[in-house]
mmCIF file of C-alpha atoms in Angstrom:
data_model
loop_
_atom_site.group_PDB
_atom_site.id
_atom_site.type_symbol
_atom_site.label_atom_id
_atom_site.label_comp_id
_atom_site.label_asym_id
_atom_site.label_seq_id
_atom_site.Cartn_x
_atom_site.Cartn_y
_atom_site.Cartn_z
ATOM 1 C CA UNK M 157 -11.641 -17.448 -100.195
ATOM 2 C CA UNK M 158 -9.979 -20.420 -101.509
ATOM 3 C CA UNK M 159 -12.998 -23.591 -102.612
ATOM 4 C CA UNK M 160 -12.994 -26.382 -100.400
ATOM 5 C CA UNK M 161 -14.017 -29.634 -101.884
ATOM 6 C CA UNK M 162 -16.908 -29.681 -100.119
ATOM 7 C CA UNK M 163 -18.295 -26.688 -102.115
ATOM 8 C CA UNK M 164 -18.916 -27.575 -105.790
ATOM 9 C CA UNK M 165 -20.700 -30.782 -104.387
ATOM 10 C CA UNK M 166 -22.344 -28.580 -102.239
ATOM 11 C CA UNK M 167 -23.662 -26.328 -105.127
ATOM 12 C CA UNK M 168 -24.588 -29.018 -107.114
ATOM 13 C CA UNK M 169 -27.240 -30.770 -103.876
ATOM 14 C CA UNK M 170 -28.602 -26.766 -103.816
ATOM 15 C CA UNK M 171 -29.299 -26.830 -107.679
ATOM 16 C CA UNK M 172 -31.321 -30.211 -107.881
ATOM 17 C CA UNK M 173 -33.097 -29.089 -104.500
ATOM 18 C CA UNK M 174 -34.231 -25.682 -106.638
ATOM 19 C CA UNK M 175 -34.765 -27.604 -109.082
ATOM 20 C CA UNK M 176 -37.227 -30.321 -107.428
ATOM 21 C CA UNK M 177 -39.057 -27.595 -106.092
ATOM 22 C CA UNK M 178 -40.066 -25.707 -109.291
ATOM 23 C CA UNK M 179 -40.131 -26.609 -112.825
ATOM 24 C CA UNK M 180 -38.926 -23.490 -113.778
ATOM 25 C CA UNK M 181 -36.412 -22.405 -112.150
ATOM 26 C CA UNK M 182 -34.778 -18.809 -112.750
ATOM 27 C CA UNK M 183 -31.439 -20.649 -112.430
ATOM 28 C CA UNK M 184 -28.856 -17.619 -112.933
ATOM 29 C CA UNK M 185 -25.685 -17.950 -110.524
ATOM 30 C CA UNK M 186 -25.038 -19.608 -107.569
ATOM 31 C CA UNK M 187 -24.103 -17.788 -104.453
ATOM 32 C CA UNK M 188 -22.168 -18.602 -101.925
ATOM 33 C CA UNK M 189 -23.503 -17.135 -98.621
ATOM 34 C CA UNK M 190 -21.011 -18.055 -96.246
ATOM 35 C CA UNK M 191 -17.699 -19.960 -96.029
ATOM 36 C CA UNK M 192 -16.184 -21.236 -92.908
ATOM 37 C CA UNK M 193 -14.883 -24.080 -90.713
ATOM 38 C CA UNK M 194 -18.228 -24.383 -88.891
ATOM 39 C CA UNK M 195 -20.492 -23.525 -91.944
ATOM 40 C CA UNK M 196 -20.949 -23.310 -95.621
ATOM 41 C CA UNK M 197 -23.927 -22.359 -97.093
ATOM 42 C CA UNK M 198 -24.958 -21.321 -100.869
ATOM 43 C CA UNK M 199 -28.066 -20.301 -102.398
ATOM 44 C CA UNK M 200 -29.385 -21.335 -106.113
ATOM 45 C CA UNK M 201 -32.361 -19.182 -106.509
ATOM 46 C CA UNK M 202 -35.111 -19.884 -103.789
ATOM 47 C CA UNK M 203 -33.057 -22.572 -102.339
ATOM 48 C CA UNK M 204 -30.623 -22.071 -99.866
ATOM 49 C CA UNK M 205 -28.353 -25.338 -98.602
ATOM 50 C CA UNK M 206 -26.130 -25.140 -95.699
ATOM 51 C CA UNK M 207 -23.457 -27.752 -94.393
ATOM 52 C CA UNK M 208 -23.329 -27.538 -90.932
ATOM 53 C CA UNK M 209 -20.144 -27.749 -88.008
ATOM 54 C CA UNK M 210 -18.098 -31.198 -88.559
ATOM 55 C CA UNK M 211 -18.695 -32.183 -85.551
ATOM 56 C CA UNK M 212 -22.236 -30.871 -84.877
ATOM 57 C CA UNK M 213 -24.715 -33.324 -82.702
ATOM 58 C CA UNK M 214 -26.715 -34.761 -85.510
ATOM 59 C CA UNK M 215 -29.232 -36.398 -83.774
ATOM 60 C CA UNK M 216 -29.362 -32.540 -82.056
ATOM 61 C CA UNK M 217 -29.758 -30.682 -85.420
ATOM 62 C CA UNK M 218 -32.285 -32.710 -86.191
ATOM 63 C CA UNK M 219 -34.520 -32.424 -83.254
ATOM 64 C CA UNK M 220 -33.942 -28.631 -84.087
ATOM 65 C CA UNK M 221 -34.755 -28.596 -87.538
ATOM 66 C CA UNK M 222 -38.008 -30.540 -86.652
ATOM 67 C CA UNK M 223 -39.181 -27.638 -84.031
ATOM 68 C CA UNK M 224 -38.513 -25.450 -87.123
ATOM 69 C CA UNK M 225 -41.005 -27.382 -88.897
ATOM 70 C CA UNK M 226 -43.111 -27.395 -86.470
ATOM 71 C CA UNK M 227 -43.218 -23.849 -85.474
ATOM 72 C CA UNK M 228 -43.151 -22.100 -88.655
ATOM 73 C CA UNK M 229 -44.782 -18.689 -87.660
ATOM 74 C CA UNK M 230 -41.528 -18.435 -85.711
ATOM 75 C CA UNK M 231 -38.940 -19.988 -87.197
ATOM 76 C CA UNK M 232 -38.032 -20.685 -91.452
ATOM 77 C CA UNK M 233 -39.383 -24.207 -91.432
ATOM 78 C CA UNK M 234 -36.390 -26.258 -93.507
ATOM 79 C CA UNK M 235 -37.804 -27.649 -96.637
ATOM 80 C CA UNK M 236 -37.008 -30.909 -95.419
ATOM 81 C CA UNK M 237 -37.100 -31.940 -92.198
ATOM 82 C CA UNK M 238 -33.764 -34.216 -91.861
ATOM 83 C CA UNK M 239 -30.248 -33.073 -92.641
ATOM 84 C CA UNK M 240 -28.069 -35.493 -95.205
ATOM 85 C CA UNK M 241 -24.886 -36.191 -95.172
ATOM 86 C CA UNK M 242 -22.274 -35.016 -98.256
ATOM 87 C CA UNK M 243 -18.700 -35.319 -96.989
ATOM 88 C CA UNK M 244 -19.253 -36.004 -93.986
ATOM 89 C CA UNK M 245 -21.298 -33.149 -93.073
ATOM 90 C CA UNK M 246 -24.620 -32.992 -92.404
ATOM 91 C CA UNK M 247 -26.517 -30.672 -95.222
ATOM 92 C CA UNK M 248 -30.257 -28.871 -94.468
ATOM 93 C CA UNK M 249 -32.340 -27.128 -97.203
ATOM 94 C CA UNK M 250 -34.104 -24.261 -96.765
ATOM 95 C CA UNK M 251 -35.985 -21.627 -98.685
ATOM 96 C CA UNK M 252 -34.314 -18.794 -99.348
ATOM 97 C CA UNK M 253 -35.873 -15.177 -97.357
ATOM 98 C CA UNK M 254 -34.433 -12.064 -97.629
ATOM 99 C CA UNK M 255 -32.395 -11.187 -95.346
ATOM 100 C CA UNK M 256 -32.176 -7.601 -92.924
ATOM 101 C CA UNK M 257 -30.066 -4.963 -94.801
ATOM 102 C CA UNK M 258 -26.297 -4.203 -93.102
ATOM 103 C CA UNK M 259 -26.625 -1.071 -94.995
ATOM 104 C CA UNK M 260 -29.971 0.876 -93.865
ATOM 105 C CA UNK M 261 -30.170 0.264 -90.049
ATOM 106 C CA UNK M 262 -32.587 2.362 -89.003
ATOM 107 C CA UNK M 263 -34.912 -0.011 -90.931
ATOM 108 C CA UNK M 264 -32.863 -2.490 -88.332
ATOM 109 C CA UNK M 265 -36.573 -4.755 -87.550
ATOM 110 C CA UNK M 266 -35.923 -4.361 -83.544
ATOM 111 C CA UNK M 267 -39.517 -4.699 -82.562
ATOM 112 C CA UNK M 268 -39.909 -8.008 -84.937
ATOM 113 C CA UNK M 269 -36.732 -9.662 -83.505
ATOM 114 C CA UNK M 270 -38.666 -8.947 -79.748
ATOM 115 C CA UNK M 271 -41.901 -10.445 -80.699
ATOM 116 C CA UNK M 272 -40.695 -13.391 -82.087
ATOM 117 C CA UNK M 273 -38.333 -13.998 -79.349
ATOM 118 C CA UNK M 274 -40.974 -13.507 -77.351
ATOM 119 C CA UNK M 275 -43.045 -16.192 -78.861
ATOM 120 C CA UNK M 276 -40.618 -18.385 -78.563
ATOM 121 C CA UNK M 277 -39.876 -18.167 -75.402
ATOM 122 C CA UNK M 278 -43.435 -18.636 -74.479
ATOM 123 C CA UNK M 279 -43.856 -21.857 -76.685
ATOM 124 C CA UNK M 280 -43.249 -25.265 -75.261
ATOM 125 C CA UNK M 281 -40.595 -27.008 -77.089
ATOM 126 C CA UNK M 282 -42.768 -29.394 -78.773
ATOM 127 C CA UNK M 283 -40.270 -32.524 -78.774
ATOM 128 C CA UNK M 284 -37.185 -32.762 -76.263
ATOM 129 C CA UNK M 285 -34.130 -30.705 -77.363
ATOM 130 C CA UNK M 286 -30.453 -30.397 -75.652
ATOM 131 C CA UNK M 287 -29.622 -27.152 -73.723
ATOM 132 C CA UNK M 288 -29.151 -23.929 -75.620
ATOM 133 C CA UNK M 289 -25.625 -23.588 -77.253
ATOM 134 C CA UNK M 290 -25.257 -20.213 -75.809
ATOM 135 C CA UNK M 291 -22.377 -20.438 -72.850
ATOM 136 C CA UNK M 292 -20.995 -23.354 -74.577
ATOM 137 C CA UNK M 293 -20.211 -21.125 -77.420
ATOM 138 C CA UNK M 294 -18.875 -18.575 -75.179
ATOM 139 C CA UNK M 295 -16.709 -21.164 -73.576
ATOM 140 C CA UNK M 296 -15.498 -21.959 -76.954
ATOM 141 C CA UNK M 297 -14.335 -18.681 -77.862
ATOM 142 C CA UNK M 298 -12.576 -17.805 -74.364
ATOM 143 C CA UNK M 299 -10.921 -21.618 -75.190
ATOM 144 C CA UNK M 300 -9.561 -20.042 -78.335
ATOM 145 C CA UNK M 301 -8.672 -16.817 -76.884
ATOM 146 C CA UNK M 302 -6.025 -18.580 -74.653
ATOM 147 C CA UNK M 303 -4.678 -20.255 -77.425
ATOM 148 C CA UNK M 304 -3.549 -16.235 -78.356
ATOM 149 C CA UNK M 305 -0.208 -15.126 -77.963
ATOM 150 C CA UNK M 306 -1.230 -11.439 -76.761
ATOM 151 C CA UNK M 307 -1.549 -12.355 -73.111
ATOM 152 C CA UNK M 308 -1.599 -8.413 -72.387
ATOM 153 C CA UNK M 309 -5.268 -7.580 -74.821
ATOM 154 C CA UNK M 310 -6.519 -10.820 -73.038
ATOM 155 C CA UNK M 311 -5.789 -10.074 -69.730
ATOM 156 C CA UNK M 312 -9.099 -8.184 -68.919
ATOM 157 C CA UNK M 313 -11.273 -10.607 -70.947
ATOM 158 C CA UNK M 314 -10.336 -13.477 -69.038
ATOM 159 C CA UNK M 315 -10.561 -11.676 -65.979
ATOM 160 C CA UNK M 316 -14.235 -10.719 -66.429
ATOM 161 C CA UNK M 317 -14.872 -14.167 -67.584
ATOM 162 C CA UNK M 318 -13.846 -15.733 -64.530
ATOM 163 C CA UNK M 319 -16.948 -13.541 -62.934
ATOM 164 C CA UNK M 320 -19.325 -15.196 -64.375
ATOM 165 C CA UNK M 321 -21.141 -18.385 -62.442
ATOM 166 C CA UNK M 322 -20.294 -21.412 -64.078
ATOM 167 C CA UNK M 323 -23.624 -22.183 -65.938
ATOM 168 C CA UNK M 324 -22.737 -19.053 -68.013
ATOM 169 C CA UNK M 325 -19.073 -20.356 -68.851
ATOM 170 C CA UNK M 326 -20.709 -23.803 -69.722
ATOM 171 C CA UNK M 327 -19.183 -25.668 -66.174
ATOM 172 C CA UNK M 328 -23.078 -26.499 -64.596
ATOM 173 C CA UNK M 329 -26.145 -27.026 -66.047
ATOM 174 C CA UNK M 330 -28.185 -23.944 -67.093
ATOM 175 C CA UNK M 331 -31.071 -22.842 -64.329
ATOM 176 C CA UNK M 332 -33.586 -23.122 -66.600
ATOM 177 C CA UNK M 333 -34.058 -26.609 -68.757
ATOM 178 C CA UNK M 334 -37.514 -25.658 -70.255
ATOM 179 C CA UNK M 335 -37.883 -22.380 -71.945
ATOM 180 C CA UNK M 336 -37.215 -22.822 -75.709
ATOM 181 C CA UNK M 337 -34.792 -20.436 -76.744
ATOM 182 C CA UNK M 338 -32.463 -19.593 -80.058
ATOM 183 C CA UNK M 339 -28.908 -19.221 -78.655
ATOM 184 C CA UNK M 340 -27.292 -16.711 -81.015
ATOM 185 C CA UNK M 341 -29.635 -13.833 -81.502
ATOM 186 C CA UNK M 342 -28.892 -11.194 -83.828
ATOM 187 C CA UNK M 343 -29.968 -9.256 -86.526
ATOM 188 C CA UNK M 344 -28.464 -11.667 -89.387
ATOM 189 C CA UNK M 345 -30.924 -14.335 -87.704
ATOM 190 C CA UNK M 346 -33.540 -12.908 -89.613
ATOM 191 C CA UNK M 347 -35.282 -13.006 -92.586
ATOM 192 C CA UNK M 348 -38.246 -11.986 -94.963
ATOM 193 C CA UNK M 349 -39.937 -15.181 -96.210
ATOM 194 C CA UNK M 350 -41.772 -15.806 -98.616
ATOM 195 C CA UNK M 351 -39.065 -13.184 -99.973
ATOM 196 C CA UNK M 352 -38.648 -10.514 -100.926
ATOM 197 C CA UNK M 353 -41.343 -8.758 -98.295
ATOM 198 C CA UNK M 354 -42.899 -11.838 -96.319
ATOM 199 C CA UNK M 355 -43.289 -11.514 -92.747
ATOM 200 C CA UNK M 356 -39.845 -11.830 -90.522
ATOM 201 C CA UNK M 357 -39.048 -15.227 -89.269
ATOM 202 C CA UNK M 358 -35.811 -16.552 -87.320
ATOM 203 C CA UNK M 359 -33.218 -18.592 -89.207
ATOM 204 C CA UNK M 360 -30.381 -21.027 -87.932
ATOM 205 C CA UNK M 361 -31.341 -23.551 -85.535
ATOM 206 C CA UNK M 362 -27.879 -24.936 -84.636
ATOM 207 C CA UNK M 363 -27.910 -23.351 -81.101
ATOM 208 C CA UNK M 364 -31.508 -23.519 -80.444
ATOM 209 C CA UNK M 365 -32.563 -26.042 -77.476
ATOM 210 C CA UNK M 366 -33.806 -25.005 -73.778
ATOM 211 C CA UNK M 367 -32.517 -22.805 -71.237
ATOM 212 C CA UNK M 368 -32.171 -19.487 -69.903
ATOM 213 C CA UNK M 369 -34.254 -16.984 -72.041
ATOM 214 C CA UNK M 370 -32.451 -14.041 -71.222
ATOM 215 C CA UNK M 371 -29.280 -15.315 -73.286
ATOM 216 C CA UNK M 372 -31.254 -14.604 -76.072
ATOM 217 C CA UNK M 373 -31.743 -10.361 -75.070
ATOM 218 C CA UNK M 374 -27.976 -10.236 -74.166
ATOM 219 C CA UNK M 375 -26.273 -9.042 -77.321
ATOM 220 C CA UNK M 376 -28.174 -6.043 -77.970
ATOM 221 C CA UNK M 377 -28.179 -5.496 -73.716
ATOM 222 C CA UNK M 378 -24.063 -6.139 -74.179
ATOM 223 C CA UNK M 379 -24.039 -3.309 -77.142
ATOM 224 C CA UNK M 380 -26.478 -1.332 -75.628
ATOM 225 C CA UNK M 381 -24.643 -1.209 -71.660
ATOM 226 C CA UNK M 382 -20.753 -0.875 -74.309
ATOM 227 C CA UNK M 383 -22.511 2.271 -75.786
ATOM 228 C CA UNK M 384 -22.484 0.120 -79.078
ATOM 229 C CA UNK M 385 -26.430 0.123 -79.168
ATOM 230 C CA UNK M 386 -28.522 3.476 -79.275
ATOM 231 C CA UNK M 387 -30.514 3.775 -76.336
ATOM 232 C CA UNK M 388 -33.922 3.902 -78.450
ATOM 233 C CA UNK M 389 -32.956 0.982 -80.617
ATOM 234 C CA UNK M 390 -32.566 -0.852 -77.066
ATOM 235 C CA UNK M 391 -35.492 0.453 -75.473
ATOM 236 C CA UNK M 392 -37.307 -0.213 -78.570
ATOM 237 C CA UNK M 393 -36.631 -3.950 -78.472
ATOM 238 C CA UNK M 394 -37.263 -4.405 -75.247
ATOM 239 C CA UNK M 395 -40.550 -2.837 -74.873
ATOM 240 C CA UNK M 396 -41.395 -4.686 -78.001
ATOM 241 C CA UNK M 397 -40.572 -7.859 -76.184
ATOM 242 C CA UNK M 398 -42.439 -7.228 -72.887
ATOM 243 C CA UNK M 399 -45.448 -6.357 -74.869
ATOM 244 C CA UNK M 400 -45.470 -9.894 -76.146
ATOM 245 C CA UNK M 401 -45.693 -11.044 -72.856
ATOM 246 C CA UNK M 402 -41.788 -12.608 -73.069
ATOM 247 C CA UNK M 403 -40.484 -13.903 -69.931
ATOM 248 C CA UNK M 404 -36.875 -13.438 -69.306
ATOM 249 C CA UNK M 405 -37.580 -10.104 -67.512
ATOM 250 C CA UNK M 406 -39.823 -8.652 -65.674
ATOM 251 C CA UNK M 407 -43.426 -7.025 -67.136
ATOM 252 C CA UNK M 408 -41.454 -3.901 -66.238
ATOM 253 C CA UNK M 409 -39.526 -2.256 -63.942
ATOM 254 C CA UNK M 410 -35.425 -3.087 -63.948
ATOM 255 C CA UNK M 411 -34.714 -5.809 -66.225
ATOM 256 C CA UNK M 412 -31.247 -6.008 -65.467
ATOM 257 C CA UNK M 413 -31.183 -8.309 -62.334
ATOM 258 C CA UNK M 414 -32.166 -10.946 -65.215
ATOM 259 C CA UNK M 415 -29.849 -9.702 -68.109
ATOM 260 C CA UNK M 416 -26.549 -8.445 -66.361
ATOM 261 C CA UNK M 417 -25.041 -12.262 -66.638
ATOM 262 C CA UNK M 418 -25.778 -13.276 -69.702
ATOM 263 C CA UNK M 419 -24.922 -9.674 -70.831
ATOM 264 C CA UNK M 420 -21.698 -9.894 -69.034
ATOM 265 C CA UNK M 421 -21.328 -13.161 -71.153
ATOM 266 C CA UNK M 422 -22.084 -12.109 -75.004
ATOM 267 C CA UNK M 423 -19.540 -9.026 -73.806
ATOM 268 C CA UNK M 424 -16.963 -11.798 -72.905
ATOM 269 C CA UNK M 425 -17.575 -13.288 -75.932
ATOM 270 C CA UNK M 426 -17.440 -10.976 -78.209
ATOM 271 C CA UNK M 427 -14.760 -9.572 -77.053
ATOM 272 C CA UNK M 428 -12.621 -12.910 -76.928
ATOM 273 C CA UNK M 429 -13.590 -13.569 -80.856
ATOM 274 C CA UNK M 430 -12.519 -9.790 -81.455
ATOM 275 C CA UNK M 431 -9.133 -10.336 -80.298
ATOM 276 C CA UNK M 432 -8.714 -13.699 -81.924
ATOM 277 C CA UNK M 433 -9.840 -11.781 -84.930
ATOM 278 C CA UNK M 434 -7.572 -9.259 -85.008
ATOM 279 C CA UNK M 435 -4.972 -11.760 -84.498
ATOM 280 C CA UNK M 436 -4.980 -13.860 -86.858
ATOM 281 C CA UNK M 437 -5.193 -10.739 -88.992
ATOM 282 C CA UNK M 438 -2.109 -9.508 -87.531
ATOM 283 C CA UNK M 439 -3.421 -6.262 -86.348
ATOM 284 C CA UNK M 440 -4.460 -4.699 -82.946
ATOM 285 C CA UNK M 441 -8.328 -4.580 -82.492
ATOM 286 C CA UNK M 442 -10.295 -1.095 -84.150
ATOM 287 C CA UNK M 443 -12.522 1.158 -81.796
ATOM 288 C CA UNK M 444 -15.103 -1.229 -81.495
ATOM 289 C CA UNK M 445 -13.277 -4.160 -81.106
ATOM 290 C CA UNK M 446 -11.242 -2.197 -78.497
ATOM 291 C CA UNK M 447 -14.610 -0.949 -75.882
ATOM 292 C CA UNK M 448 -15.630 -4.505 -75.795
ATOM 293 C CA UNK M 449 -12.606 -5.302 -74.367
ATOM 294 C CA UNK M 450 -12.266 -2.006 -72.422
ATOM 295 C CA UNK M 451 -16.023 -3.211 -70.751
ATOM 296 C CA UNK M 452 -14.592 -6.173 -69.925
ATOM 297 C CA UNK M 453 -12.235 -4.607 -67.944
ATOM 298 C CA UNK M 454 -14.315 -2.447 -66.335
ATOM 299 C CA UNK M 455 -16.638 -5.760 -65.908
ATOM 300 C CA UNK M 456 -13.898 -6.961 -63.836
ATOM 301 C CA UNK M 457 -13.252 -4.594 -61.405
ATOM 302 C CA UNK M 458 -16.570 -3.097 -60.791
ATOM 303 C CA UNK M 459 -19.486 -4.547 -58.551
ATOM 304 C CA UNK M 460 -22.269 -6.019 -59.879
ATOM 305 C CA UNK M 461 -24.819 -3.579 -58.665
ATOM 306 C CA UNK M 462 -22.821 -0.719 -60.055
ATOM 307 C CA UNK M 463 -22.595 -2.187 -63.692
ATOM 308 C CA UNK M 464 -25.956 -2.399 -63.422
ATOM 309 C CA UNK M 465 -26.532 1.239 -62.767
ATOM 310 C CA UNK M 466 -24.473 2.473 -65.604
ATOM 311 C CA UNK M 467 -26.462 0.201 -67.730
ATOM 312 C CA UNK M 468 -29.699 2.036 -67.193
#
């Protein structure tokens, strides 16, 4: 990936962060975790810095990154607990934690994902945050999805989209403005800390904020009702998470009176980024990229109730 200018300065803030923390440092390489328009992040040994979105609320992240500090049985609390600025971009530090292996997933920590979301959900935000970024970043990738030429593979997307109640495409205010919740759960939001075998802990606090809990069980529901998600890795995390007492469905019983929207949602969503994906890769989208877009048709045309039944 070609270096942006923002990166070597970057690396350098990550180095004297390691450095302040430790007078002896292991030093070695620095990595660079991610690259992209809405993040970069690289790690120099225990240190991990991250420039966030351009145009990311500051005043927001920062009200985030100070529930992470507050709340650190939950969440990686940043080591410092306001973002600075380095082309303008605001930059958070963090310790580094390891992070859930892509490669061995029946080690895949489904029953710590549950109880921490479940935690979460039962904490009160302890200062006042803005809603949960989830719909707004579904909204964001259906907005990019019509900016695709392949009007045909979006068809059905856009069509189960415009199912969805408006507080789910980010049009009304979300039903709930209380429950704290993370707004982009998934396995990669997770990680060992201290490292390498420290207890789990979420990571990335740029959609957290209050809302509707159940956003935060829909991707694995979405994967799980696509046939993307073994049943026992689904039923795993979900039992996990009503035996932490969370609330976004019932104690037991159905859960999917509370999940089917947000479900439908993340399915939206993910489906909409797969196409964009695949074209600005100039390709058609693989298997998986294809059911997602395949449920959304089906999402479309079939009742509510029934969707829920084939879910089960």
């Amino acid at each position: 990936m070609t270096s942006t200018p923002l990166l070597p300065d970057l690396t350098a803030q990550a180095i004297a962060a390691a450095h302040s923390r430790t007078s002896a440092c292991p030093c070695g390489a620095t990595v660079t975790l991610a690259e992209r328009p809405d993040a970069t992040v690289v790690r120099h040994a225990d240190t991990v810095a991250k420039a966030h979105a351009p145009d990311i609320d500051v005043p927001g992240l920062t009200s985030r990154m100070t529930v992470a500090a507050r709340l650190p049985e939950i969440l990686l609390p940043p080591l410092t607990p306001i973002p600075v600025d380095l082309h303008d971009r605001p930059v958070s530090f963090w310790p580094y934690g390891t992070p859930v292996d892509p490669e061995d997933p029946d080690a895949a920590p489904w029953e710590a994902a549950a109880t921490l979301l479940a935690r979460l959900h039962r904490t009160p935000a302890p200062v006042p945050l803005p809603p949960m970024r989830g719909p707004a970043k579904a909204a964001l990738a259906l907005s990019r999805l019509r900016a695709t030429t392949d009007r045909t593979l979006a068809t059905p997307v856009l069509r189960a989209w415009d199912t969805l109640p408006a507080w789910a495409r980010d049009e009304a205010p979300q039903p709930d403005a209380t429950t704290l919740c993370h707004g982009d759960l998934h396995l990669g939001q997770l990680v060992r800390h201290p490292a390498p075998g420290g207890p789990w802990r979420l990571i990335d606090v740029d959609d957290l904020g209050v809302g509707v809990p159940a956003w935060d069980l829909a991707r694995p529901a979405a994967w799980f009702a696509c046939g993307l998600l073994p049943p026992d890795e689904w039923h795993r995390f979900l039992t996990a998470y009503r035996a932490a007492g969370g609330p976004a469905v019932p104690a037991d019983g159905d859960p999917w009176p509370a999940l089917d929207v947000p479900a439908r949602a993340l399915t939206v969503q993910t489906a909409a980024r797969a196409i964009t994906k695949a074209a600005a890769e100039g390709r058609r989208p693989d298997e998986i990229e294809q059911a997602l877009v395949d449920a959304c048709d089906r999402m479309a045309s079939v009742p509510t109730e029934l969707v829920r039944e084939e879910a089960k």
